[in-house]
Tab-separated table of C-alpha atoms in Angstrom:
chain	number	residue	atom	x	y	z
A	1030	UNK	CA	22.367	0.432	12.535
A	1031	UNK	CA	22.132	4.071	11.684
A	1032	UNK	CA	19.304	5.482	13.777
A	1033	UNK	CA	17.843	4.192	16.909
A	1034	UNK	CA	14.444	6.591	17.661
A	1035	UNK	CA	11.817	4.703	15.814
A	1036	UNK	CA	12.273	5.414	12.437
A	1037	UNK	CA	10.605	3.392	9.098
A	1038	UNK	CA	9.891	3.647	5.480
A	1039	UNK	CA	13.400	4.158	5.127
A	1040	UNK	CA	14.704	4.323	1.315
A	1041	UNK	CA	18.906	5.571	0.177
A	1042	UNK	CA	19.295	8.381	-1.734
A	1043	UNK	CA	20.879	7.822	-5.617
A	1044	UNK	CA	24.086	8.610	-4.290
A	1045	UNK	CA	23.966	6.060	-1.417
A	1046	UNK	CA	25.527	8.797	0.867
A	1047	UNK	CA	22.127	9.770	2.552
A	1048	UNK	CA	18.795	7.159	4.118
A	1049	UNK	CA	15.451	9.250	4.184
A	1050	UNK	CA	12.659	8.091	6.740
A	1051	UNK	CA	10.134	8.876	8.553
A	1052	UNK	CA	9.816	8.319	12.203
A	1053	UNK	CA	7.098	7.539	14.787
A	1054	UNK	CA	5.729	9.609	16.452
A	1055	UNK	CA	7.084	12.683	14.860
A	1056	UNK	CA	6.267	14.280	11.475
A	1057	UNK	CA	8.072	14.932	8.447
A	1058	UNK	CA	10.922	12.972	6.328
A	1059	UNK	CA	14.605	12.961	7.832
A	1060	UNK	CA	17.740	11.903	6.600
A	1061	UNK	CA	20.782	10.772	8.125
A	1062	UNK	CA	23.763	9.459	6.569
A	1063	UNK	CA	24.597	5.789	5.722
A	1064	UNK	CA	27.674	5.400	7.877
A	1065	UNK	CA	25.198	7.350	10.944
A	1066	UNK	CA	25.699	10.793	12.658
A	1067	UNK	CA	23.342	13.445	12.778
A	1068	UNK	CA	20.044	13.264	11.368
A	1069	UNK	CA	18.530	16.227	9.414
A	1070	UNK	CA	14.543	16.606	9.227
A	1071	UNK	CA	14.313	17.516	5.237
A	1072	UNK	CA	10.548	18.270	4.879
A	1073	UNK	CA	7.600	18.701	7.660
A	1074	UNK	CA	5.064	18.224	5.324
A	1075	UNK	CA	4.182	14.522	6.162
A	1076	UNK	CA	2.357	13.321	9.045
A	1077	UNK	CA	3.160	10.147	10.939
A	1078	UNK	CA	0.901	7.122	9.081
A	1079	UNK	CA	-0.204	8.452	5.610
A	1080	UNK	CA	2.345	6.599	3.963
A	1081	UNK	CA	0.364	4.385	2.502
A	1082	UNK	CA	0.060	6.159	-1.229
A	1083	UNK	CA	3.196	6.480	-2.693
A	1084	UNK	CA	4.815	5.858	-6.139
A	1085	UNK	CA	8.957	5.554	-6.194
A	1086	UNK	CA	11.112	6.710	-8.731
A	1087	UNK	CA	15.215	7.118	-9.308
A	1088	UNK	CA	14.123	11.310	-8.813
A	1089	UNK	CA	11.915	10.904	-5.567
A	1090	UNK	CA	8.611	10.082	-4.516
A	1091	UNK	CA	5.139	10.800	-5.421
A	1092	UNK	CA	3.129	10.750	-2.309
A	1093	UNK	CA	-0.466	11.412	-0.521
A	1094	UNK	CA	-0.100	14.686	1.088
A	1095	UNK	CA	-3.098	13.965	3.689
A	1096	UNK	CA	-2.541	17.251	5.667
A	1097	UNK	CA	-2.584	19.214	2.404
A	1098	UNK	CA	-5.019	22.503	2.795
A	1099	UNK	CA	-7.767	23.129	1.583
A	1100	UNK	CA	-7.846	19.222	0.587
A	1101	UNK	CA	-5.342	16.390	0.408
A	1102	UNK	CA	-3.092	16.809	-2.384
A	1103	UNK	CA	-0.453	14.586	-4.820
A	1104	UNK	CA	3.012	15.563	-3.998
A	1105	UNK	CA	6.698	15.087	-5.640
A	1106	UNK	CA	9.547	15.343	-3.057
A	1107	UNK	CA	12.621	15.422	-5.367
A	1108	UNK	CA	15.952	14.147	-3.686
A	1109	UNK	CA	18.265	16.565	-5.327
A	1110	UNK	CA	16.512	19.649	-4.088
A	1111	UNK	CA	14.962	17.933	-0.961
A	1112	UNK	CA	12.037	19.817	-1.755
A	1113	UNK	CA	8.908	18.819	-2.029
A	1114	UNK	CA	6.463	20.009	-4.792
A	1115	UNK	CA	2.255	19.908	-5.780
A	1116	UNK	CA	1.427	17.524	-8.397
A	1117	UNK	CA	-2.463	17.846	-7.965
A	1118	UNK	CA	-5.194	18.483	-6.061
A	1119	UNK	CA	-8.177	15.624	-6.728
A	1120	UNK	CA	-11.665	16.990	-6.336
A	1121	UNK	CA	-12.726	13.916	-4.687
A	1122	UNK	CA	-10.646	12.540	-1.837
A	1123	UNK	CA	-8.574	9.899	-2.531
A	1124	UNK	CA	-8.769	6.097	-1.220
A	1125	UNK	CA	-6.638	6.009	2.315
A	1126	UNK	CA	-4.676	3.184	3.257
A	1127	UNK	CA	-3.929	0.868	0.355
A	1128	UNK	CA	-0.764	2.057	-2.039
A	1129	UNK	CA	-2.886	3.347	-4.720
A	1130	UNK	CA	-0.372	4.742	-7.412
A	1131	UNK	CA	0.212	3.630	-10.725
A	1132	UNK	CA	2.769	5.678	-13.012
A	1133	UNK	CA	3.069	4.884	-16.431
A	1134	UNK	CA	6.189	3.603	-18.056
A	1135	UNK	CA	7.281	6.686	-19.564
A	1136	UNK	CA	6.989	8.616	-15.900
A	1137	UNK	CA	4.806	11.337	-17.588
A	1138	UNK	CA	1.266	9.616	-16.137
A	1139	UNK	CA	0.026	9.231	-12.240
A	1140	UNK	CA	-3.413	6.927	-11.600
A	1141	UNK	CA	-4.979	7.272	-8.687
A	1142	UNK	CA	-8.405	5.982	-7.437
A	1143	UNK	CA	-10.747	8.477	-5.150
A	1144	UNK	CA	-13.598	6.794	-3.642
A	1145	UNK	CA	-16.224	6.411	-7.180
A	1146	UNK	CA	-13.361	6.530	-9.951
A	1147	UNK	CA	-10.152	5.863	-11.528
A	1148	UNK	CA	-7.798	8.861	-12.606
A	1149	UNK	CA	-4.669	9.931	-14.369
A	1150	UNK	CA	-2.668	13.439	-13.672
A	1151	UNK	CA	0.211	14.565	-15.460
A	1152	UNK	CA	3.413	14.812	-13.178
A	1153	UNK	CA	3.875	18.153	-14.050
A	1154	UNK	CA	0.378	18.959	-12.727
A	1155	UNK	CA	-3.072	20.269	-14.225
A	1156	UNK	CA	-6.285	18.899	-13.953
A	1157	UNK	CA	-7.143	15.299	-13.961
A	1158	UNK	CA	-8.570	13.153	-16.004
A	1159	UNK	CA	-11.417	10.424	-15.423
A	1160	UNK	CA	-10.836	7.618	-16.843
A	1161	UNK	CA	-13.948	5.735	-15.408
A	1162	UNK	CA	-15.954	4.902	-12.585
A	1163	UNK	CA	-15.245	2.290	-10.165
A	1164	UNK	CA	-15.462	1.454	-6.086
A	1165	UNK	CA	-13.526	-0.056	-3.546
A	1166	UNK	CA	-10.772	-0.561	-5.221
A	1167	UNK	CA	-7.666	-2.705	-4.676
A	1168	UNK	CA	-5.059	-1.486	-6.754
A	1169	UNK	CA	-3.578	-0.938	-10.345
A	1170	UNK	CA	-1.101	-1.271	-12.611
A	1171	UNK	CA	0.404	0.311	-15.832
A	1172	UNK	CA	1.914	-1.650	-18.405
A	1173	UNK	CA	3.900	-0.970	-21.029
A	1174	UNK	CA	1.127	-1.174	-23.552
A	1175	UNK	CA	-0.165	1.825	-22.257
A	1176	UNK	CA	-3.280	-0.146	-20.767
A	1177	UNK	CA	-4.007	-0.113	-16.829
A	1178	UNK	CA	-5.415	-3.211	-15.304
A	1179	UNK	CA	-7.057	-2.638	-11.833
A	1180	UNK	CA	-9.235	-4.766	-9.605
A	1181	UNK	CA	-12.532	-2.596	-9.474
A	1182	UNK	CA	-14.351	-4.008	-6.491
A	1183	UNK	CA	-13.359	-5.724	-3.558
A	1184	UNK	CA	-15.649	-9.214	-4.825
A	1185	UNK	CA	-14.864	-8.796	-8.472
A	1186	UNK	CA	-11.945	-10.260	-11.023
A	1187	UNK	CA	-9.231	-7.841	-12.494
A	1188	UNK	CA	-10.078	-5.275	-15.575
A	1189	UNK	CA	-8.414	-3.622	-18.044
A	1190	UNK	CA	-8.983	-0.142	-19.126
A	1191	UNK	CA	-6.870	2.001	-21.938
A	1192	UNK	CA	-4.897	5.104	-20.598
A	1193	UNK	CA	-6.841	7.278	-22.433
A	1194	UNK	CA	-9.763	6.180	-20.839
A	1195	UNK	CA	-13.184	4.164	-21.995
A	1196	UNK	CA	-15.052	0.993	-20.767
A	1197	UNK	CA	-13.386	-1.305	-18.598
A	1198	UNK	CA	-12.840	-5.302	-19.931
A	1199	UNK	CA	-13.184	-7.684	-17.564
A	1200	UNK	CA	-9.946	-9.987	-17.540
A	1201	UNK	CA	-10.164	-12.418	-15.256
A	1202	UNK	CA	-13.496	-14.477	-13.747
A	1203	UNK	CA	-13.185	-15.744	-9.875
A	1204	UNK	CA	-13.402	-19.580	-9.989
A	1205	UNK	CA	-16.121	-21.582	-7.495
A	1206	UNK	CA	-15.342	-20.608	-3.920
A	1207	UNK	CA	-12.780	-17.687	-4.715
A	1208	UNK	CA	-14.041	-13.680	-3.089
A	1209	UNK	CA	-11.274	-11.272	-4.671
A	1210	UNK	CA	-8.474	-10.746	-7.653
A	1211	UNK	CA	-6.391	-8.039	-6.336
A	1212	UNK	CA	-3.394	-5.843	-6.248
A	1213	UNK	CA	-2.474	-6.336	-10.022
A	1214	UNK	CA	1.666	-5.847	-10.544
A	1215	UNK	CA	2.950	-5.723	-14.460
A	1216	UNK	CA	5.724	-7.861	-15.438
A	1217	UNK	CA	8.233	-5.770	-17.118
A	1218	UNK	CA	7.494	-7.659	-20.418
A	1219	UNK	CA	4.019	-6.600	-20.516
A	1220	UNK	CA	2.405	-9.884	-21.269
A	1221	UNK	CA	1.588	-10.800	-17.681
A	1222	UNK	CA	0.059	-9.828	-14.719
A	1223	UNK	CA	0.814	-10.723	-11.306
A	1224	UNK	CA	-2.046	-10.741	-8.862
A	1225	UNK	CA	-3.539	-12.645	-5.606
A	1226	UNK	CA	-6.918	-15.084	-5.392
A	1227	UNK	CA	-8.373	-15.162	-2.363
A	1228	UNK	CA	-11.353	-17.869	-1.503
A	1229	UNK	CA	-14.054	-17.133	0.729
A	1230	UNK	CA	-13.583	-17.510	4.419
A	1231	UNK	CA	-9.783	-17.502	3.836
A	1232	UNK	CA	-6.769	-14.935	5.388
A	1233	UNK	CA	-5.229	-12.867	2.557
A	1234	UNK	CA	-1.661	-14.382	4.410
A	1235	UNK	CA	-3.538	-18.030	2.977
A	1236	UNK	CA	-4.359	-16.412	-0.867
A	1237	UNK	CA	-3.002	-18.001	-3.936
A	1238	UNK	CA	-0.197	-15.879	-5.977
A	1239	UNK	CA	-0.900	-16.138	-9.939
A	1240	UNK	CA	0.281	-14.875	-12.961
A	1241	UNK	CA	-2.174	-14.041	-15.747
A	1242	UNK	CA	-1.356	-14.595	-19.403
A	1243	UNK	CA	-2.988	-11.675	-21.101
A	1244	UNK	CA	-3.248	-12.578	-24.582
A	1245	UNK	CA	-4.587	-16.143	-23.960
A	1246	UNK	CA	-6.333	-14.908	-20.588
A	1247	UNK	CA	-4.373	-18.165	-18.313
A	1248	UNK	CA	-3.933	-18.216	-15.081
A	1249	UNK	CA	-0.872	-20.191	-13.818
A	1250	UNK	CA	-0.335	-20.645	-10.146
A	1251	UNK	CA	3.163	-19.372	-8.688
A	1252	UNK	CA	2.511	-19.703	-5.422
A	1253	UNK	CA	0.414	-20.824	-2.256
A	1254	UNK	CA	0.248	-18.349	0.981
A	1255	UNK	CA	1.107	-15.378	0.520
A	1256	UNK	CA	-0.500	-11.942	-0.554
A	1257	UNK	CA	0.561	-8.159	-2.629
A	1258	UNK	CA	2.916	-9.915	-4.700
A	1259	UNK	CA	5.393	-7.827	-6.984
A	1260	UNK	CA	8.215	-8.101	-9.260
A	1261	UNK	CA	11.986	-7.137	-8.487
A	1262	UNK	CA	14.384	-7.683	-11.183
A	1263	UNK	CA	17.733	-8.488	-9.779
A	1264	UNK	CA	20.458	-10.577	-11.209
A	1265	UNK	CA	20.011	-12.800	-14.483
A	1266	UNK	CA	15.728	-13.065	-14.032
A	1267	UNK	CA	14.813	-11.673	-11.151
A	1268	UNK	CA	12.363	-12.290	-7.870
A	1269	UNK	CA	9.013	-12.816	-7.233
A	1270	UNK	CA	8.282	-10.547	-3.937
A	1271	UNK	CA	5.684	-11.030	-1.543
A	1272	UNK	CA	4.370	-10.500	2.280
A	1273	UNK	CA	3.291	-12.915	4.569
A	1274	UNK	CA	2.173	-12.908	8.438
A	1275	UNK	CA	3.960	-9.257	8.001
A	1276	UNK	CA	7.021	-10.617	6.688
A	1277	UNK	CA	8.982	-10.056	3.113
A	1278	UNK	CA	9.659	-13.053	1.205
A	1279	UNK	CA	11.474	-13.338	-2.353
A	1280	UNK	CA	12.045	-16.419	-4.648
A	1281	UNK	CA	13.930	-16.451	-7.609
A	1282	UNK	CA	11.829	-15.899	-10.523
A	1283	UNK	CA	11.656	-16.478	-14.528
A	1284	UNK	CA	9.470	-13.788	-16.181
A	1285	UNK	CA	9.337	-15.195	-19.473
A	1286	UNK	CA	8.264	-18.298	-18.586
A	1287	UNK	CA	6.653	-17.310	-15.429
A	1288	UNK	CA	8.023	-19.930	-13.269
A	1289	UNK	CA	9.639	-19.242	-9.355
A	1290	UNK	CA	12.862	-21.544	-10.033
A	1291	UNK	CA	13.937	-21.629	-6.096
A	1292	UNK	CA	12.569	-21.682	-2.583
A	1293	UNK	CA	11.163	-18.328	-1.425
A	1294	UNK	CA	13.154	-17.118	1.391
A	1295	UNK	CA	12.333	-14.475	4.277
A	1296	UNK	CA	14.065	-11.096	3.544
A	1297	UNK	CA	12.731	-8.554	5.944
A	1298	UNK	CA	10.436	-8.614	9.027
A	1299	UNK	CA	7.877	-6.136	10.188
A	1300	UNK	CA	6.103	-5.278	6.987
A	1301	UNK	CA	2.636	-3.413	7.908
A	1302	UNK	CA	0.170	-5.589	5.688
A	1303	UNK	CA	-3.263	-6.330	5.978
A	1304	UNK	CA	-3.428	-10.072	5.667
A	1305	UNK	CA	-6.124	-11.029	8.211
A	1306	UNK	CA	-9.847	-12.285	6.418
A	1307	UNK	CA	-11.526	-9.105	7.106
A	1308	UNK	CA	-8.869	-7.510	6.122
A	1309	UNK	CA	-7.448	-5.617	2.237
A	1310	UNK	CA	-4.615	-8.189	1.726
A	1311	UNK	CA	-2.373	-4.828	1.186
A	1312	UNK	CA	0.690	-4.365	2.063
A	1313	UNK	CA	3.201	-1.414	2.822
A	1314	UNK	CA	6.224	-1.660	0.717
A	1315	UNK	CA	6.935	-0.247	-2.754
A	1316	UNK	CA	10.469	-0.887	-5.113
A	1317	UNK	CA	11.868	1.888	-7.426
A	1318	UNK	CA	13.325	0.958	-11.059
A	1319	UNK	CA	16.517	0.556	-9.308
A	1320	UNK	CA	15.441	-1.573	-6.781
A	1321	UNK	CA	15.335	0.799	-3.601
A	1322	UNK	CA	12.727	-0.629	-1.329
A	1323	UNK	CA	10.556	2.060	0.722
A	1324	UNK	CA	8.072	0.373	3.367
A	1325	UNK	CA	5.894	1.023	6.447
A	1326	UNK	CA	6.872	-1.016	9.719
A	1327	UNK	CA	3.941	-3.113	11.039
A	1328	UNK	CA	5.124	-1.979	14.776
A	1329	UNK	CA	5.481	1.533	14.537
A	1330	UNK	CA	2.048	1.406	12.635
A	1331	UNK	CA	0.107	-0.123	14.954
A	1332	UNK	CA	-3.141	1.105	15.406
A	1333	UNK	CA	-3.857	-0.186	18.681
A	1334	UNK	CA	-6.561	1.894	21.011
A	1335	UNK	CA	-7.734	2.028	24.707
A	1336	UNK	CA	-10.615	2.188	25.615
A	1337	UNK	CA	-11.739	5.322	27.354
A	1338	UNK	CA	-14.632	7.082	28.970
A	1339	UNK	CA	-15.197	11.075	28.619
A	1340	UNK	CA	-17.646	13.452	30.148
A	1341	UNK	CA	-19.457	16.222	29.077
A	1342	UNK	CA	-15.900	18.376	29.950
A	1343	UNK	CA	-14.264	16.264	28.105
A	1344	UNK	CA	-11.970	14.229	30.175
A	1345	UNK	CA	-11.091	10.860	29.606
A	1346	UNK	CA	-10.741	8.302	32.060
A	1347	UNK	CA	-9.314	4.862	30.631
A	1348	UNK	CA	-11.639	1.736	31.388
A	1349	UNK	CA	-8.859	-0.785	30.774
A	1350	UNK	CA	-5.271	-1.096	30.324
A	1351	UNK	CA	-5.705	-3.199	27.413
A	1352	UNK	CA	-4.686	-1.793	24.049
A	1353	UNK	CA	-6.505	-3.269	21.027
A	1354	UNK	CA	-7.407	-2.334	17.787
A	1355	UNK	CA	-10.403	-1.781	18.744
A	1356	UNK	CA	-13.710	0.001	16.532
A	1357	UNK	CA	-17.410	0.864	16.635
A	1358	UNK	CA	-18.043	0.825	20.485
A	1359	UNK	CA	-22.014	0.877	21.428
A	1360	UNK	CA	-22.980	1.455	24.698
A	1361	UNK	CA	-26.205	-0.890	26.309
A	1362	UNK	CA	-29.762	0.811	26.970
A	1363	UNK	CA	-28.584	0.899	31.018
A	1364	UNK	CA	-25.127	2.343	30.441
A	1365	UNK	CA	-23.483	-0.779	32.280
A	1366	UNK	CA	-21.742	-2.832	29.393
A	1367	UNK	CA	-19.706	-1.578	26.042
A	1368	UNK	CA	-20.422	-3.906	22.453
A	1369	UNK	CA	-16.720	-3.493	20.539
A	1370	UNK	CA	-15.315	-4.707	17.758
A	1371	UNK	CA	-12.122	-6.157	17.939
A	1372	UNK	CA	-9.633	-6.905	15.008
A	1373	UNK	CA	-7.628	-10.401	15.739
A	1374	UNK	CA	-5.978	-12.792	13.821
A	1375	UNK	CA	-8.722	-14.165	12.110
A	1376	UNK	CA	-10.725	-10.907	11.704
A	1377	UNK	CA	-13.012	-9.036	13.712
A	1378	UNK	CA	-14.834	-10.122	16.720
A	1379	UNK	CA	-18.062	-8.684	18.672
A	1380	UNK	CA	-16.719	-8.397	22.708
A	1381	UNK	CA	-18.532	-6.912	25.632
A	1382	UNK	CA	-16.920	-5.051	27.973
A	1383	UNK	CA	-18.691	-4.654	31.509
């Protein structure tokens, strides 16, 4: 143990003399190094939570600068200089909360999604460019054919779209009973995609792990319960990576003949995902080339609430001591009981509060 103050999304530096992280609740990325001592805040720039759109490479990270003025910007923070610099500014917000990046083999190319369309910026800046329209995403991938496949909708199968742009080809059709293809990863061999089914009325912790053959359009099953699955490459194959019930798992993995050739085994805890039914089926945690893994704890991410009462002055008085994750509150005609939406296991749940 090198730090002890609440710190996450911790990743080495090339050198493996210095870990970068941010902490909760304070701002900014630190850095300490690996044998401990003192730690060194490197950049002020990020705010606690907005993590969640990043892209890793052996240079640095691409990240969502949320706090960005006049609008939230796409940022490099380079680990030589410690500095970090603009990439773009999108004229339409970008989508919050769900690791959104794709770059594109040759490290020249960022996609991103904003709320109505899918993009690409250069990563030495400039202006983007649309490559189409789409909603609700849930997330892309580049391949090495210079094609991106993304899932477009949150009820939809995966398409595929050229870099350069055009109409989107859809590449996979949901079976009877399935909601959602999502979070597309590229095997390094370009001729498969990994990506999660989910069937209605299941938790994204309960969705089905596949592989898609993309010249013959297959599906082949990898594996049962589990959700954002991606690939690490690591010894003679590799791993197939995954999160479930906020936990990392990895089983060995052949990408060639896209079978997992061991039992998957628990690697790290506290992975902020989004596995619950009403939930994204996201999750937190991103791998550079070289295998350095950057991710969001699921405890110092909480987003629990109180509920609280406020006049017209604006103090707040709390009405419980019970911290949920709780959303929309409505107040009754007589002022005497509280409608709120609660986020459990399961998904979210209508409670009164009197």
């Amino acid at each position: 143990q090198v730090t002890q103050n609440g710190e996450f999304a911790a990743f080495e530096s090339p050198d493996g003399q210095f870990v970068y992280y941010a902490k909760f609740p304070e701002p900014g990325i630190w850095r300490v190094p690996v044998e401990g001592g003192e730690e060194t805040l490197v950049l002020d720039l990020l705010q606690p939570g907005f993590w969640g759109y990043w892209a890793v490479v052996e240079e640095g990270i691409y990240f969502l600068n949320a706090e960005a003025k006049p609008r939230p910007a796409i940022e490099f923070y380079r680990f030589a200089t410690r500095r970090a610099t603009r990439v773009t500014v999108p004229e339409k917000d970008p989508v919050y909360g769900n690791p959104g990046l794709a770059l594109s083999p040759d490290g020249r190319w960022i996609a991103f999604f904003t709320n109505s369309e899918l993009k690409k910026v250069s990563v030495t800046g400039g202006a983007p460019l649309t490559l189409c329209e789409t909603q609700n995403n849930r997330g892309g991938t580049w391949g090495p054919d210079d094609t991106i496949v993304f899932a477009s909708h949150t009820t939809a199968g995966l398409s595929r779209i050229p870099a350069a742009g055009g109409t989107p080809e859809e590449i996979t059709t949901r079976s009877e009973g399935e909601r959602s293809h999502r979070w597309p990863h590229f095997l390094p061999n370009g001729k498969a995609v990994l990506f999660m089914a989910q069937d209605l009325g299941a938790s994204f912790d309960d969705a089905t792990i596949e592989a898609l053959v993309l010249a013959t359009g297959e599906r082949k099953v990898l594996h049962e319960g589990g959700t954002y699955p991606r690939y690490l490459p690591s010894g003679s194959t590799g791993h197939l990576v995954y999160v479930r019930e906020a936990t990392l798992f990895a089983a060995p993995f052949d990408p060639d003949r896209l079978e997992v050739t061991g039992q998957p085994a628990p690697v790290l805890e506290d992975v902020l995902s989004d596995g619950i039914a009403a939930g994204t089926g996201g999750a937190q945690y991103a791998f550079s080339p070289t295998g350095t893994l950057v991710y969001l704890s699921e405890t110092a991410s909480s987003s629990v609430y109180s509920l609280v009462r406020a006049d017209c002055s604006g103090k707040a008085t709390p009405l419980s001591d019970d911290k949920r994750f709780y959303g929309e509150p409505r107040l009754s005609p007589d002022g005497r009981q509280i409608a709120v939406q609660i986020v459990g296991a399961t998904g979210f749940d209508i409670w009164v509060y009197e």
